[in-house]
Amino acid sequence: MSDRWSRAGERSRRRADEQQRRYRRGGAHRSATDEWDDYEDDDTAVIPRYVDEDEPAARYAEPAAGYDARYDHELADAGYPDPDYADPDYADDYAEPEYERTGRSGHRYRRDEYDSETDIEPIADEEPEPATAASRGTRAGAASLREAQRGSRRGAAKSAGGQKARGAGRPARSGSSGGRGRRTRVASRKAAERQRRRRNLVVLGCVFVVLFVVAGGYAGYKFIRSMGGPEDFDGSPGPLAVVQVHTGDTAEQIAQTMVEKGVVRSSGAFYQAAVRNSGITSVQPGYYAVPTHSKGIDAVAALLKKNSRVGNVVVSEGRRLHDSTDVNTGARNEGIYRKIADASCVGTGADKKCVTYEQLDAAGATADATALGVPAWAVDAVRKVPDRTRQLEGMIAAGTWDFDPSGTPEQILAQLVSESAAGYETTGLLQSGATNKLNPYQTLIAASLVEREALPQDMSKVARVIVNRLAVDQPLQLDSTVNYTLDRTEVATTDADRARKTPWNTYAMPGLPATPISSPSLDAMRAVENPAPGPWLYFVTVDKQGTTMFAESYSEHLRNIQRAQQSGILDSGR
């Protein structure tokens, strides 16, 4: 038995010597002899396994130098990863203690990253036999063999590029194709990621460059425009255009309207000229005729001319729709249609355009009352008017009105009627029936009578007389209703005129006339809506100063008529 141990130890020493010589020839930086001496007296050497004489001792001997490399190739060919390779992304996994199997004897060695290379604790697959004196020499040989193997590995690692072991004191092994493949894939992924990041940065940079160029170009364009001023028309102006200035419009808003109507080329051209002209603050809401294709400064000047305003009409209190002639003076009393026709003219000379009196008269007789702007509270009564040319009487209120003269006659009348109706309604017309027992249209008719018969200070009393007579079904007998259908009018009327029956003559019939007989003022409207309290049934104007006397009885009324005759106010021009 001791001879077998001696022969095994001798063979181990010879292999160690051979391995040492190879190691020295390999160009290792550290002498293998030094490491051999370190382990010469190491009592921790693994005791070789007992081998029976019938089995070759070489089977249980320590593996020869170079075995680990062959073993690595076999593992790599079988698809196992290189145990010595550690991916940088998983470096922490290698900090834990690990085991290494070396040689075919199956011994495993646990390496601790905090221990030196010499602190290796052998873990045998089976409990070794107790050491004897005969086996001590074999221990030294086995230790020398292991040290030589480790030296060979370190030399190979250093000669392959001086790579450091990823584990605690473990040299990197060469010849592992699986490790190289994995490193190649990791490197490829990182290279692709870097390339993708570079590509994204390039695209983002291009976008910023394009935005910068566009912004710079726009800023340059604006700067050039500002240096040259706003766009403006050149050459001669064009035909007139009607421009509306609304209530509360600023110079900037007027400029925008000018652009929309083709008067100026840009709002800036008009605005710059407007703010330099103090007269712009005196412009009133309404319609103005201004030449198209004008320079900004010329458009402002045209707007401020006295005759530039168009479509502005003044309807006086008590005015009728149609013209009439005064019996005493022979003068023509212009009706509302005539006033509208004169205010509708745009331009001068051969270019002058107007809506005519006849066109307005024909438009006012249109059967569709709603198309003419008649409100709902009057539309039924208007449709029943026997004379279609008079159906809009009283529907255009007294006051100052602006209309678009470029519109058709129907459009002009509809604008004036609808705006007048809104004005009437502000007086409380729709609620007046609770006091005077009249509907809104009847209230409008009664107000027109008050307007033609009384001065403002007497309107509420005259309204009371009308309401009281209507309440007892007594004819109103008002001369103003007789004059309404006459071409020649005067305060005094003849017996023949009073005897003629018409839908408006209140001497020939009881009740209110078919339509209003004029455009009442707001004072007349309020008077009828809230008439003064009193028992009066009669009134008469007794002098040319307009003094009016009121009476409850007919006898008292006759005395007042005598007083009026004495003053000459009732004398007829016919």
XYZ file of C-alpha atoms in Angstrom:
574
model
C 0.000 0.000 0.000
C 2.800 2.459 0.928
C 4.538 1.664 -2.377
C 1.472 2.691 -4.300
C 1.311 5.996 -2.374
C 5.001 6.578 -3.108
C 4.576 5.906 -6.823
C 1.546 8.214 -7.006
C 3.470 10.988 -5.262
C 6.448 10.551 -7.630
C 4.219 10.787 -10.659
C 2.620 13.932 -9.235
C 5.969 15.569 -8.689
C 7.078 14.789 -12.220
C 3.918 16.267 -13.685
C 4.314 19.383 -11.490
C 7.929 19.816 -12.647
C 6.827 19.500 -16.272
C 4.040 21.979 -15.714
C 6.460 24.411 -14.034
C 8.776 24.291 -17.013
C 5.893 24.970 -19.379
C 4.743 27.831 -17.228
C 8.184 29.440 -17.278
C 8.392 29.073 -21.048
C 4.889 30.684 -21.332
C 6.294 34.037 -20.185
C 4.411 34.364 -16.895
C 5.367 37.479 -14.991
C 5.552 35.631 -11.722
C 7.932 32.739 -11.127
C 6.177 29.451 -10.717
C 8.935 28.405 -8.333
C 7.868 31.037 -5.871
C 4.372 29.704 -5.780
C 5.636 26.161 -5.539
C 7.658 27.094 -2.462
C 4.635 28.735 -0.917
C 2.705 25.510 -1.047
C 5.593 23.127 -0.277
C 4.772 22.824 3.387
C 1.057 23.518 3.117
C -0.694 21.090 5.379
C -4.006 21.941 3.721
C -3.185 20.031 0.555
C -5.854 17.568 -0.436
C -4.947 13.942 0.342
C -5.122 11.901 -2.883
C -7.883 9.390 -2.988
C -6.927 5.808 -2.255
C -6.601 3.804 -5.418
C -6.821 0.048 -5.546
C -4.003 -1.796 -7.208
C -6.393 -3.220 -9.819
C -7.287 0.287 -11.044
C -4.767 2.510 -12.794
C -3.453 5.118 -10.432
C -3.466 7.723 -13.175
C -7.310 7.693 -13.118
C -7.347 9.188 -9.606
C -4.331 11.386 -9.995
C -4.587 15.132 -10.199
C -5.439 16.360 -13.716
C -2.565 17.195 -15.937
C -1.771 20.733 -17.004
C -4.066 22.018 -19.699
C -7.030 19.898 -18.605
C -9.080 22.909 -17.597
C -8.803 24.404 -21.080
C -10.052 21.164 -22.630
C -12.822 21.063 -20.072
C -13.834 24.614 -20.957
C -13.973 23.739 -24.640
C -16.163 20.771 -23.881
C -18.527 22.919 -21.834
C -18.632 25.600 -24.504
C -19.358 23.028 -27.204
C -22.148 21.632 -25.055
C -23.730 25.123 -24.832
C -22.825 25.972 -21.237
C -21.834 29.580 -20.556
C -18.301 30.478 -19.609
C -18.219 30.425 -15.790
C -15.448 33.010 -15.672
C -17.310 35.602 -17.814
C -19.348 38.208 -15.969
C -21.520 40.693 -17.821
C -21.029 44.255 -16.522
C -24.794 44.611 -16.145
C -24.777 41.674 -13.691
C -21.500 42.340 -11.886
C -23.164 42.174 -8.502
C -24.031 38.532 -9.094
C -20.350 37.657 -8.967
C -19.808 39.087 -5.546
C -21.272 36.000 -3.903
C -18.985 33.039 -3.028
C -18.963 30.380 -5.721
C -17.629 26.927 -6.252
C -15.201 25.649 -8.813
C -14.723 22.048 -9.867
C -11.262 21.219 -11.090
C -9.848 18.004 -12.375
C -11.648 14.718 -12.833
C -11.377 13.803 -9.193
C -14.532 15.870 -8.580
C -13.061 18.132 -5.875
C -14.854 21.466 -5.514
C -13.293 24.682 -4.242
C -15.280 27.550 -2.732
C -13.764 30.933 -3.371
C -14.484 33.904 -1.157
C -13.863 37.310 -2.724
C -12.437 38.568 0.575
C -9.909 35.688 0.963
C -6.543 35.364 -0.703
C -5.832 32.742 -3.290
C -4.241 30.535 -0.670
C -7.384 30.474 1.474
C -8.999 27.603 -0.348
C -11.026 25.119 1.563
C -11.319 21.782 -0.179
C -14.724 20.166 -0.121
C -14.399 16.519 -0.993
C -17.182 14.505 -2.553
C -16.509 11.871 0.129
C -14.689 11.859 3.434
C -10.910 11.384 2.786
C -9.014 8.678 4.577
C -6.932 9.701 7.572
C -3.515 11.004 6.697
C -0.573 8.740 7.320
C 3.128 9.218 7.231
C 3.278 7.483 3.878
C 0.799 9.879 2.316
C 2.400 13.160 3.447
C 4.771 13.170 0.540
C 1.873 12.698 -1.836
C 0.140 15.754 -0.297
C 3.077 17.958 -1.133
C 3.114 16.658 -4.700
C -0.603 17.240 -5.165
C -0.284 20.788 -3.752
C 2.564 21.518 -6.127
C 0.495 20.261 -9.049
C -2.445 22.505 -8.152
C -0.222 25.544 -7.751
C 1.382 24.854 -11.093
C -2.071 24.634 -12.697
C -3.087 27.944 -11.180
C 0.131 29.542 -12.307
C -0.483 28.239 -15.819
C -3.955 29.775 -15.849
C -2.678 33.120 -14.648
C 0.037 33.124 -17.209
C -2.439 32.331 -19.994
C -4.722 35.110 -18.778
C -1.896 37.662 -18.696
C -0.561 36.644 -22.060
C -4.086 36.991 -23.578
C -4.207 40.714 -22.744
C -3.795 40.946 -18.960
C -7.522 40.661 -18.262
C -8.435 40.532 -14.614
C -10.603 37.827 -13.156
C -14.251 38.813 -12.660
C -14.518 36.723 -9.470
C -12.470 37.104 -6.294
C -8.924 36.209 -7.405
C -10.096 34.033 -10.389
C -8.102 34.350 -13.625
C -10.102 34.735 -16.832
C -10.158 31.603 -18.961
C -9.583 31.584 -22.669
C -11.100 29.392 -25.314
C -14.763 29.885 -24.223
C -16.745 30.404 -27.437
C -20.060 30.774 -25.516
C -18.652 33.723 -23.487
C -17.364 35.454 -26.605
C -20.755 35.028 -28.332
C -22.588 36.502 -25.380
C -20.174 39.433 -25.179
C -20.694 40.033 -28.897
C -24.484 40.120 -28.525
C -24.318 42.512 -25.565
C -21.924 44.768 -27.438
C -24.191 44.685 -30.500
C -27.212 45.701 -28.450
C -25.341 48.573 -26.851
C -24.008 49.716 -30.211
C -27.538 49.629 -31.668
C -28.846 51.603 -28.705
C -26.109 54.214 -29.132
C -26.854 54.443 -32.835
C -30.572 54.875 -32.130
C -29.861 57.646 -29.629
C -27.582 59.394 -32.099
C -30.250 59.135 -34.804
C -32.912 60.597 -32.485
C -30.609 63.449 -31.550
C -29.960 64.176 -35.205
C -33.704 64.230 -36.022
C -34.464 66.453 -33.035
C -31.668 68.786 -34.012
C -33.018 69.058 -37.558
C -36.495 69.938 -36.235
C -35.071 72.699 -34.066
C -33.067 74.038 -36.986
C -36.159 74.151 -39.223
C -38.213 75.915 -36.531
C -35.437 78.395 -35.957
C -35.161 79.152 -39.669
C -38.942 79.594 -40.035
C -39.159 81.834 -36.961
C -36.208 83.864 -38.137
C -37.691 84.251 -41.605
C -41.046 85.375 -40.235
C -39.402 87.840 -37.885
C -37.361 89.192 -40.779
C -40.463 89.510 -42.926
C -42.285 91.413 -40.169
C -39.272 93.647 -39.651
C -39.062 94.470 -43.356
C -42.790 95.133 -43.425
C -42.511 97.412 -40.417
C -39.680 99.314 -42.028
C -41.714 99.846 -45.192
C -45.038 100.624 -43.411
C -48.444 98.938 -43.856
C -49.718 98.022 -47.278
C -51.608 100.785 -49.034
C -53.369 101.352 -52.347
C -51.731 103.298 -55.172
C -53.359 105.192 -57.985
C -56.788 106.743 -58.343
C -59.646 105.853 -55.970
C -62.571 103.718 -57.108
C -66.351 104.058 -56.764
C -68.009 104.940 -53.477
C -68.757 102.288 -50.878
C -71.160 102.629 -47.936
C -69.418 101.936 -44.615
C -71.225 101.663 -41.270
C -69.773 102.999 -38.050
C -71.390 101.278 -35.087
C -71.980 102.771 -31.684
C -68.809 102.443 -29.605
C -66.526 101.585 -32.539
C -62.834 102.337 -32.041
C -60.460 103.545 -34.758
C -59.126 100.006 -35.075
C -62.640 98.578 -35.591
C -63.467 101.241 -38.176
C -60.225 100.359 -39.960
C -61.227 96.707 -40.143
C -64.609 97.680 -41.647
C -62.794 99.778 -44.228
C -60.754 96.748 -45.252
C -63.855 94.562 -45.564
C -65.536 97.131 -47.829
C -62.449 97.492 -50.037
C -61.834 101.107 -49.049
C -58.224 100.552 -47.873
C -55.770 97.759 -48.505
C -54.798 97.180 -44.882
C -56.192 98.185 -41.521
C -52.781 99.521 -40.559
C -52.865 102.068 -43.382
C -56.164 103.518 -42.107
C -55.312 103.217 -38.424
C -52.000 105.061 -38.700
C -53.720 107.954 -40.480
C -56.687 107.954 -38.074
C -54.660 108.210 -34.867
C -52.791 111.195 -36.332
C -56.066 113.059 -37.022
C -57.908 114.357 -33.963
C -61.112 114.643 -35.997
C -61.601 110.877 -35.818
C -63.083 111.317 -32.338
C -65.998 113.347 -33.752
C -67.237 110.589 -36.053
C -70.814 109.650 -35.154
C -72.454 106.238 -35.561
C -74.098 105.896 -38.946
C -73.394 105.258 -42.634
C -70.712 106.982 -44.693
C -69.905 107.018 -48.405
C -66.128 106.627 -48.880
C -64.206 105.972 -52.137
C -62.806 102.467 -52.545
C -59.113 101.718 -53.251
C -58.102 104.793 -51.269
C -54.889 105.441 -49.419
C -55.265 105.366 -45.668
C -54.846 109.110 -45.245
C -57.380 109.822 -48.022
C -59.934 107.433 -46.538
C -59.750 109.209 -43.182
C -60.183 112.592 -44.856
C -63.189 111.334 -46.850
C -64.809 109.937 -43.701
C -64.536 113.304 -41.939
C -66.150 115.348 -44.751
C -69.477 116.940 -43.847
C -71.322 115.475 -46.834
C -69.929 111.955 -46.420
C -72.680 110.823 -44.090
C -75.571 109.120 -45.886
C -78.766 107.329 -44.875
C -79.488 109.732 -42.027
C -83.105 110.911 -41.776
C -84.950 113.065 -39.260
C -88.643 112.288 -38.790
C -90.373 115.113 -36.971
C -93.286 114.555 -34.586
C -96.677 114.429 -36.284
C -95.275 113.864 -39.816
C -97.253 111.696 -42.203
C -95.992 109.147 -44.736
C -97.094 111.120 -47.822
C -96.637 114.705 -48.972
C -99.376 117.302 -48.493
C -99.850 121.006 -49.254
C -100.733 123.732 -46.757
C -103.882 125.549 -47.747
C -102.772 128.913 -46.400
C -99.118 128.976 -47.549
C -99.110 126.583 -50.511
C -95.928 125.024 -49.220
C -95.391 121.314 -49.553
C -95.350 119.407 -46.322
C -92.867 116.653 -47.088
C -93.862 113.245 -45.921
C -91.664 110.543 -44.409
C -91.189 108.789 -47.748
C -89.828 112.022 -49.248
C -87.402 112.460 -46.355
C -86.129 108.899 -46.727
C -85.665 109.326 -50.499
C -83.546 112.448 -50.048
C -81.380 110.780 -47.378
C -80.771 107.715 -49.536
C -78.703 109.521 -52.188
C -75.057 108.448 -52.562
C -72.609 110.277 -54.811
C -72.873 113.445 -56.851
C -73.533 114.444 -60.435
C -73.937 111.639 -62.917
C -72.865 109.072 -60.299
C -75.600 110.068 -57.859
C -77.892 107.195 -56.852
C -81.087 107.560 -54.797
C -84.173 105.594 -53.829
C -87.193 107.495 -55.145
C -90.346 108.586 -53.364
C -92.440 106.456 -55.706
C -90.328 103.362 -55.038
C -90.818 103.759 -51.298
C -94.572 104.317 -51.707
C -94.838 101.103 -53.742
C -92.700 99.155 -51.282
C -94.818 100.387 -48.360
C -97.883 98.847 -49.982
C -96.376 95.326 -49.985
C -98.897 92.756 -48.811
C -96.432 90.938 -46.554
C -96.399 93.133 -43.458
C -93.831 91.020 -41.611
C -91.376 91.493 -44.488
C -91.666 95.229 -43.821
C -90.717 94.814 -40.164
C -94.195 95.202 -38.665
C -94.165 93.769 -35.107
C -96.461 90.961 -33.988
C -98.645 93.246 -31.852
C -99.606 95.299 -34.959
C -99.452 92.862 -37.859
C -103.127 91.773 -37.798
C -104.447 95.349 -37.770
C -102.022 96.407 -40.505
C -103.203 93.617 -42.772
C -106.802 94.923 -42.415
C -106.018 98.488 -43.464
C -108.299 99.351 -46.430
C -105.710 101.521 -48.204
C -102.493 99.506 -48.638
C -100.417 102.612 -49.331
C -101.221 103.837 -45.782
C -100.644 100.612 -43.899
C -97.279 101.736 -42.521
C -98.584 105.038 -41.222
C -97.349 105.650 -37.700
C -95.046 102.599 -37.831
C -91.954 104.784 -38.405
C -91.525 106.706 -35.203
C -90.468 110.320 -34.860
C -86.744 110.787 -34.261
C -83.373 110.570 -36.000
C -82.683 107.345 -37.859
C -79.807 105.790 -39.776
C -80.405 103.303 -42.566
C -78.249 101.638 -45.197
C -78.936 103.587 -48.421
C -77.391 100.864 -50.552
C -80.305 98.547 -49.673
C -83.553 98.040 -51.576
C -86.646 100.150 -50.726
C -88.156 97.165 -48.897
C -84.968 96.663 -46.887
C -84.812 100.359 -45.967
C -88.437 100.427 -44.752
C -88.038 97.153 -42.844
C -84.986 98.520 -41.011
C -86.795 101.723 -39.999
C -90.057 100.005 -38.983
C -88.399 97.326 -36.846
C -86.188 99.845 -35.023
C -89.195 102.131 -34.424
C -91.233 99.275 -32.961
C -88.420 98.526 -30.505
C -88.441 102.216 -29.502
C -92.183 102.228 -28.932
C -91.983 99.184 -26.719
C -89.560 100.938 -24.350
C -92.349 103.297 -23.295
C -94.465 100.519 -21.807
C -96.751 100.228 -24.826
C -97.323 96.509 -24.378
C -98.566 96.986 -20.805
C -100.642 100.141 -21.360
C -103.988 98.350 -21.756
C -104.423 98.019 -17.980
C -104.848 101.812 -17.758
C -106.446 102.961 -21.025
C -108.276 99.733 -21.993
C -106.674 99.831 -25.448
C -104.482 97.291 -27.217
C -100.965 98.370 -28.314
C -101.937 99.277 -31.880
C -104.980 101.287 -30.663
C -102.714 103.077 -28.215
C -100.437 103.984 -31.138
C -103.419 105.371 -33.099
C -104.630 107.432 -30.124
C -101.128 108.794 -29.601
C -100.992 109.973 -33.222
C -104.245 111.920 -32.616
C -102.813 113.508 -29.487
C -99.685 114.463 -31.439
C -101.701 116.314 -34.101
C -104.164 117.974 -31.692
C -102.216 119.166 -28.653
C -99.089 120.819 -27.422
C -96.864 118.801 -25.081
C -98.203 120.448 -21.921
C -101.789 119.476 -22.803
C -101.193 115.987 -24.163
C -102.211 114.023 -21.053
C -105.572 115.921 -20.844
C -106.303 115.450 -24.556
C -105.510 111.750 -24.116
C -108.052 111.653 -21.276
C -110.733 113.191 -23.520
C -110.117 110.514 -26.189
C -110.210 107.667 -23.661
C -113.392 109.049 -22.024
C -115.216 109.406 -25.358
C -114.230 105.920 -26.459
C -115.553 104.622 -23.161
C -119.032 106.084 -23.812
C -118.937 105.353 -27.564
C -119.072 109.039 -28.451
C -117.575 110.112 -31.804
C -114.198 111.791 -31.368
C -114.960 114.551 -33.937
C -111.355 115.587 -34.468
C -110.433 117.884 -37.428
C -107.052 116.209 -37.692
C -108.738 112.974 -38.833
C -110.585 114.911 -41.564
C -107.377 116.510 -42.853
C -105.520 113.187 -42.984
C -106.950 112.108 -46.326
C -106.833 115.600 -47.875
C -104.058 116.742 -50.174
C -104.560 120.322 -48.963
C -104.758 120.672 -45.210
C -105.460 123.356 -42.603
C -106.548 123.573 -38.973
C -110.114 124.551 -39.846
C -112.164 122.136 -41.945
C -115.252 122.675 -44.045
C -118.648 121.175 -43.448
C -118.298 119.182 -46.682
C -114.994 117.694 -45.610
C -116.410 116.736 -42.230
C -119.396 115.106 -43.825
C -117.358 112.859 -46.124
C -117.177 109.333 -44.838
C -113.741 107.702 -44.771
C -112.081 105.047 -42.580
C -110.295 107.948 -40.880
C -112.975 110.703 -40.525
C -114.071 110.637 -36.846
C -116.930 113.048 -37.569
C -118.603 110.467 -39.774
C -118.104 107.424 -37.496
C -117.473 106.513 -33.851
C -114.267 105.045 -32.568
C -110.657 105.342 -33.695
C -109.514 105.796 -37.314
C -108.248 102.795 -39.285
C -104.553 103.679 -38.795
C -102.481 106.264 -37.002
C -102.605 109.618 -38.812
C -98.962 110.569 -38.102
C -95.835 109.509 -36.314
C -96.351 110.259 -32.621
C -93.651 111.435 -30.276
C -92.723 109.538 -27.172
C -94.478 112.222 -25.077
C -97.724 111.522 -26.910
C -97.235 107.795 -26.401
C -96.744 108.204 -22.663
C -99.760 110.508 -22.430
C -102.085 107.893 -23.897
C -100.558 105.095 -21.878
C -101.193 107.060 -18.676
C -103.756 109.802 -19.347
C -104.394 112.490 -16.743
C -107.387 111.798 -14.495
C -110.481 113.933 -15.271
C -114.095 113.902 -16.525
C -113.434 115.921 -19.711
C -115.197 115.076 -22.934
C -114.396 118.250 -24.962
C -111.432 120.490 -25.770
C -110.668 123.307 -28.236
C -107.698 125.570 -28.974
C -108.850 129.159 -28.483
C -105.914 131.236 -29.837
C -102.894 131.112 -32.125
C -100.587 130.669 -29.119
C -102.057 127.196 -28.639
C -104.105 127.791 -25.523
C -106.464 124.818 -25.090
C -109.689 124.785 -23.081
C -111.262 121.585 -21.633
C -114.916 121.048 -20.734
C -117.072 118.328 -19.239
C -120.373 119.540 -20.700
C -121.286 120.475 -24.248
C -122.633 123.909 -23.217
C -119.291 124.847 -21.711
C -117.618 123.595 -24.858
C -119.729 125.923 -27.000
C -118.601 128.931 -24.974
C -114.982 127.897 -25.598
C -115.645 127.598 -29.345
C -116.943 131.185 -29.421
C -113.722 132.337 -27.838
C -111.724 130.533 -30.528
C -113.772 132.143 -33.301
C -113.131 135.583 -31.844
C -109.364 134.967 -32.006
C -109.545 134.039 -35.705
C -107.873 130.680 -35.282
C -110.816 128.856 -36.822
C -110.874 130.925 -40.021
C -110.525 128.787 -43.141
C -108.228 129.578 -46.013
C -110.695 128.109 -48.411
